[in-house]
mmCIF file of C-alpha atoms in Angstrom:
data_model
loop_
_atom_site.group_PDB
_atom_site.id
_atom_site.type_symbol
_atom_site.label_atom_id
_atom_site.label_comp_id
_atom_site.label_asym_id
_atom_site.label_seq_id
_atom_site.Cartn_x
_atom_site.Cartn_y
_atom_site.Cartn_z
ATOM 1 C CA MET A 6 -21.024 12.024 -3.901
ATOM 2 C CA LYS A 7 -18.919 15.135 -4.482
ATOM 3 C CA ASP A 8 -16.117 13.062 -5.992
ATOM 4 C CA LEU A 9 -18.592 11.361 -8.324
ATOM 5 C CA MET A 10 -19.938 14.746 -9.463
ATOM 6 C CA ARG A 11 -16.387 15.997 -10.021
ATOM 7 C CA LEU A 12 -15.719 12.954 -12.186
ATOM 8 C CA PHE A 13 -18.905 13.529 -14.156
ATOM 9 C CA ILE A 14 -18.286 17.268 -14.701
ATOM 10 C CA THR A 15 -14.624 16.749 -15.634
ATOM 11 C CA PHE A 16 -15.353 14.193 -18.329
ATOM 12 C CA PHE A 17 -18.480 16.054 -19.461
ATOM 13 C CA LYS A 18 -16.347 19.121 -20.263
ATOM 14 C CA ILE A 19 -13.763 16.947 -22.047
ATOM 15 C CA GLY A 20 -16.484 15.299 -24.147
ATOM 16 C CA LEU A 21 -18.137 18.646 -24.880
ATOM 17 C CA PHE A 22 -15.113 20.632 -26.087
ATOM 18 C CA THR A 23 -12.920 17.959 -27.673
ATOM 19 C CA PHE A 24 -13.058 17.273 -31.403
ATOM 20 C CA GLY A 25 -11.210 14.598 -33.306
ATOM 21 C CA GLY A 26 -12.061 11.426 -31.413
ATOM 22 C CA GLY A 27 -10.463 9.560 -28.599
ATOM 23 C CA TYR A 28 -6.803 10.201 -29.428
ATOM 24 C CA ALA A 29 -7.407 13.939 -29.295
ATOM 25 C CA MET A 30 -9.048 13.524 -25.884
ATOM 26 C CA ILE A 31 -6.052 11.746 -24.337
ATOM 27 C CA SER A 32 -4.097 14.972 -23.898
ATOM 28 C CA LEU A 33 -7.030 16.741 -22.219
ATOM 29 C CA ILE A 34 -7.777 13.752 -19.994
ATOM 30 C CA GLU A 35 -4.134 13.628 -18.941
ATOM 31 C CA ARG A 36 -4.147 17.374 -18.179
ATOM 32 C CA ASP A 37 -7.303 17.273 -16.028
ATOM 33 C CA VAL A 38 -6.747 13.911 -14.323
ATOM 34 C CA VAL A 39 -2.983 14.044 -13.703
ATOM 35 C CA VAL A 40 -2.027 17.736 -13.598
ATOM 36 C CA LYS A 41 -5.110 19.479 -12.201
ATOM 37 C CA ARG A 42 -6.930 16.905 -10.092
ATOM 38 C CA LYS A 43 -3.894 14.713 -9.300
ATOM 39 C CA TRP A 44 -6.098 11.653 -9.195
ATOM 40 C CA MET A 45 -3.223 9.528 -10.496
ATOM 41 C CA THR A 46 0.349 9.718 -11.717
ATOM 42 C CA ARG A 47 1.475 10.027 -15.316
ATOM 43 C CA GLU A 48 2.738 6.451 -15.225
ATOM 44 C CA ASP A 49 -0.715 5.252 -14.131
ATOM 45 C CA MET A 50 -2.233 7.258 -16.959
ATOM 46 C CA MET A 51 0.121 5.630 -19.466
ATOM 47 C CA ASN A 52 -0.844 2.181 -18.232
ATOM 48 C CA ILE A 53 -4.543 3.029 -18.443
ATOM 49 C CA VAL A 54 -4.203 4.352 -21.991
ATOM 50 C CA THR A 55 -2.299 1.211 -22.993
ATOM 51 C CA ILE A 56 -5.034 -1.019 -21.581
ATOM 52 C CA ALA A 57 -7.747 1.152 -23.164
ATOM 53 C CA GLU A 58 -6.060 0.838 -26.557
ATOM 54 C CA ALA A 59 -5.737 -2.927 -26.229
ATOM 55 C CA THR A 60 -9.377 -3.501 -25.198
ATOM 56 C CA PRO A 61 -12.397 -3.289 -27.536
ATOM 57 C CA GLY A 62 -14.210 0.021 -27.835
ATOM 58 C CA PRO A 63 -13.248 3.687 -28.287
ATOM 59 C CA ILE A 64 -10.053 4.606 -26.474
ATOM 60 C CA SER A 65 -11.570 7.719 -24.891
ATOM 61 C CA VAL A 66 -14.538 5.823 -23.426
ATOM 62 C CA ASN A 67 -12.298 3.006 -22.170
ATOM 63 C CA THR A 68 -9.917 5.533 -20.632
ATOM 64 C CA ALA A 69 -12.764 7.332 -18.845
ATOM 65 C CA THR A 70 -14.045 4.007 -17.531
ATOM 66 C CA PHE A 71 -10.623 2.960 -16.223
ATOM 67 C CA VAL A 72 -9.968 6.361 -14.630
ATOM 68 C CA GLY A 73 -13.367 6.363 -12.922
ATOM 69 C CA THR A 74 -12.773 2.836 -11.641
ATOM 70 C CA LYS A 75 -9.396 3.791 -10.182
ATOM 71 C CA VAL A 76 -10.757 6.938 -8.513
ATOM 72 C CA LYS A 77 -14.140 5.787 -7.129
ATOM 73 C CA GLY A 78 -14.706 2.184 -8.122
ATOM 74 C CA VAL A 79 -17.710 1.007 -10.148
ATOM 75 C CA LEU A 80 -19.780 4.149 -9.515
ATOM 76 C CA GLY A 81 -16.818 6.269 -10.562
ATOM 77 C CA ALA A 82 -16.561 4.315 -13.813
ATOM 78 C CA PHE A 83 -20.278 4.852 -14.481
ATOM 79 C CA PHE A 84 -20.245 8.612 -13.836
ATOM 80 C CA ALA A 85 -16.993 9.218 -15.759
ATOM 81 C CA THR A 86 -18.188 7.245 -18.782
ATOM 82 C CA LEU A 87 -21.612 8.903 -18.688
ATOM 83 C CA GLY A 88 -20.062 12.358 -18.509
ATOM 84 C CA LEU A 89 -17.836 11.670 -21.508
ATOM 85 C CA VAL A 90 -20.548 10.123 -23.681
ATOM 86 C CA LEU A 91 -23.479 12.491 -23.070
ATOM 87 C CA PRO A 92 -22.081 15.549 -24.922
ATOM 88 C CA SER A 93 -21.264 13.478 -28.004
ATOM 89 C CA PHE A 94 -24.714 11.913 -27.888
ATOM 90 C CA PHE A 95 -26.531 15.263 -27.812
ATOM 91 C CA ILE A 96 -24.240 16.836 -30.438
ATOM 92 C CA ILE A 97 -24.641 13.922 -32.834
ATOM 93 C CA VAL A 98 -28.416 14.003 -32.439
ATOM 94 C CA ALA A 99 -28.470 17.747 -33.104
ATOM 95 C CA VAL A 100 -26.118 17.549 -36.084
ATOM 96 C CA SER A 101 -28.037 14.682 -37.643
ATOM 97 C CA LEU A 102 -31.143 16.840 -37.710
ATOM 98 C CA VAL A 103 -29.511 19.649 -39.694
ATOM 99 C CA LEU A 104 -26.725 17.802 -41.521
ATOM 100 C CA ASN A 105 -28.358 17.903 -44.922
ATOM 101 C CA GLU A 106 -28.940 21.652 -44.632
ATOM 102 C CA VAL A 107 -25.381 22.601 -43.548
ATOM 103 C CA LYS A 108 -23.097 20.078 -45.290
ATOM 104 C CA ASP A 109 -22.773 22.219 -48.417
ATOM 105 C CA ILE A 110 -22.121 25.517 -46.629
ATOM 106 C CA LYS A 111 -18.512 26.599 -47.241
ATOM 107 C CA LEU A 112 -18.126 28.271 -43.855
ATOM 108 C CA VAL A 113 -18.943 24.985 -42.137
ATOM 109 C CA ASN A 114 -16.392 23.124 -44.275
ATOM 110 C CA TYR A 115 -13.704 25.715 -43.477
ATOM 111 C CA ALA A 116 -14.473 25.423 -39.782
ATOM 112 C CA LEU A 117 -14.150 21.645 -39.964
ATOM 113 C CA ARG A 118 -10.747 21.961 -41.666
ATOM 114 C CA GLY A 119 -9.523 24.218 -38.879
ATOM 115 C CA ILE A 120 -10.798 21.756 -36.305
ATOM 116 C CA GLN A 121 -8.903 18.939 -38.057
ATOM 117 C CA ALA A 122 -5.650 20.911 -37.774
ATOM 118 C CA CYS A 123 -6.261 21.421 -34.056
ATOM 119 C CA VAL A 124 -6.968 17.715 -33.677
ATOM 120 C CA VAL A 125 -3.540 16.885 -35.137
ATOM 121 C CA VAL A 126 -1.957 19.249 -32.600
ATOM 122 C CA LEU A 127 -3.805 17.570 -29.729
ATOM 123 C CA ILE A 128 -2.728 14.107 -30.876
ATOM 124 C CA CYS A 129 0.895 15.247 -31.265
ATOM 125 C CA ASN A 130 0.736 16.833 -27.815
ATOM 126 C CA ALA A 131 -0.411 13.548 -26.295
ATOM 127 C CA PHE A 132 2.356 11.731 -28.189
ATOM 128 C CA VAL A 133 5.065 14.074 -26.878
ATOM 129 C CA LYS A 134 3.884 13.841 -23.264
ATOM 130 C CA PHE A 135 3.712 10.064 -23.240
ATOM 131 C CA PHE A 136 7.034 9.753 -25.049
ATOM 132 C CA LYS A 137 8.676 11.894 -22.354
ATOM 133 C CA ALA A 138 7.197 9.664 -19.658
ATOM 134 C CA MET A 139 8.305 6.473 -21.447
ATOM 135 C CA GLU A 140 11.320 4.562 -20.160
ATOM 136 C CA LYS A 141 14.352 5.601 -22.212
ATOM 137 C CA SER A 142 16.263 2.324 -22.053
ATOM 138 C CA PRO A 143 17.412 0.773 -25.365
ATOM 139 C CA ILE A 144 14.814 -2.008 -25.586
ATOM 140 C CA PRO A 145 11.686 0.202 -25.242
ATOM 141 C CA ILE A 146 13.119 2.660 -27.772
ATOM 142 C CA VAL A 147 13.788 -0.154 -30.260
ATOM 143 C CA LEU A 148 10.247 -1.465 -29.724
ATOM 144 C CA PHE A 149 8.848 2.024 -30.237
ATOM 145 C CA ILE A 150 10.730 2.566 -33.501
ATOM 146 C CA GLY A 151 9.860 -0.916 -34.767
ATOM 147 C CA ALA A 152 6.163 -0.579 -33.929
ATOM 148 C CA PHE A 153 5.987 2.862 -35.552
ATOM 149 C CA ALA A 154 7.724 1.653 -38.712
ATOM 150 C CA VAL A 155 5.524 -1.436 -39.036
ATOM 151 C CA SER A 156 2.273 0.469 -38.463
ATOM 152 C CA PHE A 157 3.237 3.397 -40.721
ATOM 153 C CA PHE A 158 4.821 1.609 -43.691
ATOM 154 C CA THR A 159 2.809 -1.607 -43.731
ATOM 155 C CA GLY A 160 -0.771 -2.675 -43.341
ATOM 156 C CA PHE A 161 -0.019 -4.858 -40.347
ATOM 157 C CA ASN A 162 -2.891 -4.963 -37.873
ATOM 158 C CA VAL A 163 -2.362 -2.652 -34.894
ATOM 159 C CA ILE A 164 -3.917 -5.196 -32.529
ATOM 160 C CA PHE A 165 -1.132 -7.670 -33.291
ATOM 161 C CA ILE A 166 1.475 -4.926 -32.771
ATOM 162 C CA ILE A 167 0.003 -4.285 -29.326
ATOM 163 C CA LEU A 168 0.000 -8.002 -28.504
ATOM 164 C CA ILE A 169 3.623 -8.372 -29.637
ATOM 165 C CA GLY A 170 4.601 -5.390 -27.483
ATOM 166 C CA ALA A 171 2.790 -6.953 -24.529
ATOM 167 C CA GLY A 172 4.682 -10.214 -25.079
ATOM 168 C CA PHE A 173 8.032 -8.405 -25.145
ATOM 169 C CA GLY A 174 7.091 -6.487 -22.008
ATOM 170 C CA LEU A 175 6.171 -9.663 -20.137
ATOM 171 C CA ALA A 176 9.363 -11.400 -21.255
ATOM 172 C CA LEU A 177 11.524 -8.462 -20.152
ATOM 173 C CA THR A 178 9.725 -8.309 -16.827
ATOM 174 C CA VAL A 179 10.315 -12.004 -16.174
ATOM 175 C CA ILE A 180 14.004 -11.663 -17.087
ATOM 176 C CA ASN A 181 14.429 -8.651 -14.793
ATOM 177 C CA VAL A 182 12.681 -10.430 -11.924
ATOM 178 C CA VAL A 183 14.894 -13.501 -12.312
ATOM 179 C CA ARG A 184 18.025 -11.339 -12.393
ATOM 180 C CA SER A 185 16.982 -9.341 -9.352
ATOM 181 C CA ASN A 186 16.240 -12.555 -7.431
ATOM 182 C CA LYS A 187 19.685 -13.928 -8.274
ATOM 183 C CA ILE A 188 21.319 -10.696 -7.158
ATOM 184 C CA LYS A 189 19.337 -10.721 -3.905
ATOM 185 C CA LYS A 190 20.344 -14.340 -3.245
ATOM 186 C CA LYS A 191 24.017 -13.489 -3.814
ATOM 187 C CA GLU A 192 23.785 -10.476 -1.534
ATOM 188 C CA SER A 193 22.044 -12.485 1.191
ATOM 189 C CA ALA A 194 24.676 -15.244 0.897
ATOM 190 C CA ALA A 195 27.438 -12.645 1.147
ATOM 191 C CA ASP A 196 25.759 -11.103 4.197
ATOM 192 C CA LYS A 197 25.482 -14.515 5.859
ATOM 193 C CA GLU A 198 29.161 -15.215 5.165
ATOM 194 C CA GLY A 199 30.037 -11.851 6.624
ATOM 195 C CA GLU A 200 27.957 -12.583 9.716
ATOM 196 C CA ASP A 201 29.606 -16.009 10.069
ATOM 197 C CA CYS A 202 33.064 -14.487 9.702
ATOM 198 C CA GLY A 203 32.139 -11.860 12.240
ATOM 199 C CA GLY A 204 30.934 -14.543 14.638
ATOM 200 C CA ASP A 205 34.145 -16.521 14.122
ATOM 201 C CA LEU A 206 36.206 -13.419 14.801
ATOM 202 C CA GLU A 207 34.273 -12.775 17.975
ATOM 203 C CA ASN A 208 34.743 -16.383 19.047
ATOM 204 C CA CYS A 209 38.443 -16.144 18.263
ATOM 205 C CA GLU A 210 38.716 -12.955 20.272
ATOM 206 C CA ASN A 211 36.829 -14.522 23.169
ATOM 207 C CA ASN A 212 39.033 -17.630 22.994
ATOM 208 C CA GLY A 213 42.113 -15.419 22.844
ATOM 209 C CA GLU A 214 40.956 -13.506 25.878
ATOM 210 C CA LYS A 215 40.293 -16.788 27.699
ATOM 211 C CA ASP A 216 43.742 -18.115 26.726
ATOM 212 C CA ALA A 217 45.363 -14.885 27.825
ATOM 213 C CA SER A 218 43.571 -14.979 31.179
ATOM 214 C CA ALA A 219 44.545 -18.659 31.605
ATOM 215 C CA THR A 220 48.167 -17.808 30.782
ATOM 216 C CA GLU A 221 48.141 -14.983 33.293
ATOM 217 C CA LYS A 222 46.713 -17.321 35.913
ATOM 218 C CA THR A 223 49.400 -19.930 35.081
ATOM 219 C CA GLN A 224 52.141 -17.348 35.307
ATOM 220 C CA SER A 225 50.791 -16.076 38.611
ATOM 221 C CA GLY A 226 50.644 -19.683 39.882
ATOM 222 C CA VAL A 227 54.231 -20.267 38.798
ATOM 223 C CA GLU A 228 55.301 -17.072 40.502
ATOM 224 C CA GLU A 229 53.494 -18.119 43.670
ATOM 225 C CA ASP A 230 55.140 -21.550 43.513
ATOM 226 C CA THR A 231 58.517 -19.917 42.965
ATOM 227 C CA SER A 232 58.011 -17.550 45.857
ATOM 228 C CA CYS A 233 56.878 -20.437 48.036
ATOM 229 C CA GLY A 234 59.947 -22.452 47.030
ATOM 230 C CA ASP A 235 62.243 -19.510 47.718
ATOM 231 C CA SER A 236 60.687 -18.973 51.112
ATOM 232 C CA ALA A 237 61.085 -22.683 51.920
ATOM 233 C CA ILE A 238 64.769 -22.602 50.892
ATOM 234 C CA ASN A 239 65.315 -19.490 52.970
ATOM 235 C CA GLU A 240 63.720 -21.169 55.977
ATOM 236 C CA GLU A 241 65.923 -24.269 55.496
ATOM 237 C CA ASN A 242 69.041 -22.112 55.246
ATOM 238 C CA ALA A 243 68.000 -20.195 58.320
ATOM 239 C CA ALA A 244 67.413 -23.447 60.190
ATOM 240 C CA GLU A 245 70.867 -24.808 59.155
ATOM 241 C CA ALA A 246 72.457 -21.568 60.236
ATOM 242 C CA ASP A 247 70.739 -21.786 63.601
ATOM 243 C CA GLY A 248 71.888 -25.405 63.961
ATOM 244 C CA GLY A 249 75.484 -24.415 63.211
ATOM 245 C CA ASP A 250 75.366 -21.631 65.751
ATOM 246 C CA ASN A 251 73.963 -24.025 68.331
ATOM 247 C CA ARG A 252 76.794 -26.520 67.648
ATOM 248 C CA VAL A 253 79.416 -23.814 67.947
ATOM 249 C CA SER A 254 77.961 -22.651 71.232
ATOM 250 C CA GLU A 255 77.853 -26.225 72.504
ATOM 251 C CA GLY A 256 81.548 -26.680 71.539
ATOM 252 C CA ASN A 257 82.468 -23.491 73.327
ATOM 253 C CA VAL A 258 80.647 -24.735 76.420
ATOM 254 C CA LEU A 259 82.567 -28.020 76.350
ATOM 255 C CA ILE A 260 85.879 -26.227 75.938
ATOM 256 C CA SER A 261 85.140 -23.972 78.863
ATOM 257 C CA ASP A 262 84.153 -26.930 81.004
ATOM 258 C CA ASN A 263 87.426 -28.708 80.151
ATOM 259 C CA GLU A 264 89.428 -25.654 81.032
ATOM 260 C CA GLU A 265 87.702 -25.374 84.399
ATOM 261 C CA GLY A 266 88.353 -29.084 85.089
ATOM 262 C CA GLY A 267 92.080 -28.601 84.297
ATOM 263 C CA LYS A 268 92.336 -25.690 86.681
ATOM 264 C CA GLU A 269 90.794 -27.700 89.479
ATOM 265 C CA LEU A 270 93.319 -30.474 88.953
#
């Protein structure tokens, strides 16, 4: 309930102290809603003002309704709109009762002229703030200049200007979305290729390690076979040497036996 009362009081003060219509109120609404209360961002406020301008009804009332809806839903829209409308309602009723008596008073006319000058300042202030928040890419700037020139120098209906701007905005959004999707697809394909290449490199490294281990095993087997062959050859040589020694000893024994037989004879 406190938030609803804050909405009501905020828009009641704006409706009570703002002269010059809805465009003059935009700057004050932006100051209270965005800067002071921080109920929304400046970009959200720009979108709300754009929608309020494109929909039927006074821009200030539509803006209050949209802001209230964003802050506190349907009840927020009701309290914000009621707060903005009530001051104007009471002032108009009061002025209508004494209008005929005060319309010819010079002091009243001078006061109204001063109020008109202040209204121009408020509208220019709102223009400057929203222009600063606008995207500064070439296409929005061209649209801005074209819309201003058409509305200022011709009698072209503002509603159609808004609709044309909406069409351009939708077209640009679709183009940007398509481009971003293509870029994402290319990046994902490149990432997959990189992952595949990385997997292939890992497989190659694993295969290389396996081949290296197999080669080491083969070399060790060859060395074992070689050592076994060398040991076998050494054993054969040793056996032949032993056989030769045995033959020599047998020959020596025969010679000695012959010598002993000769002596006996």
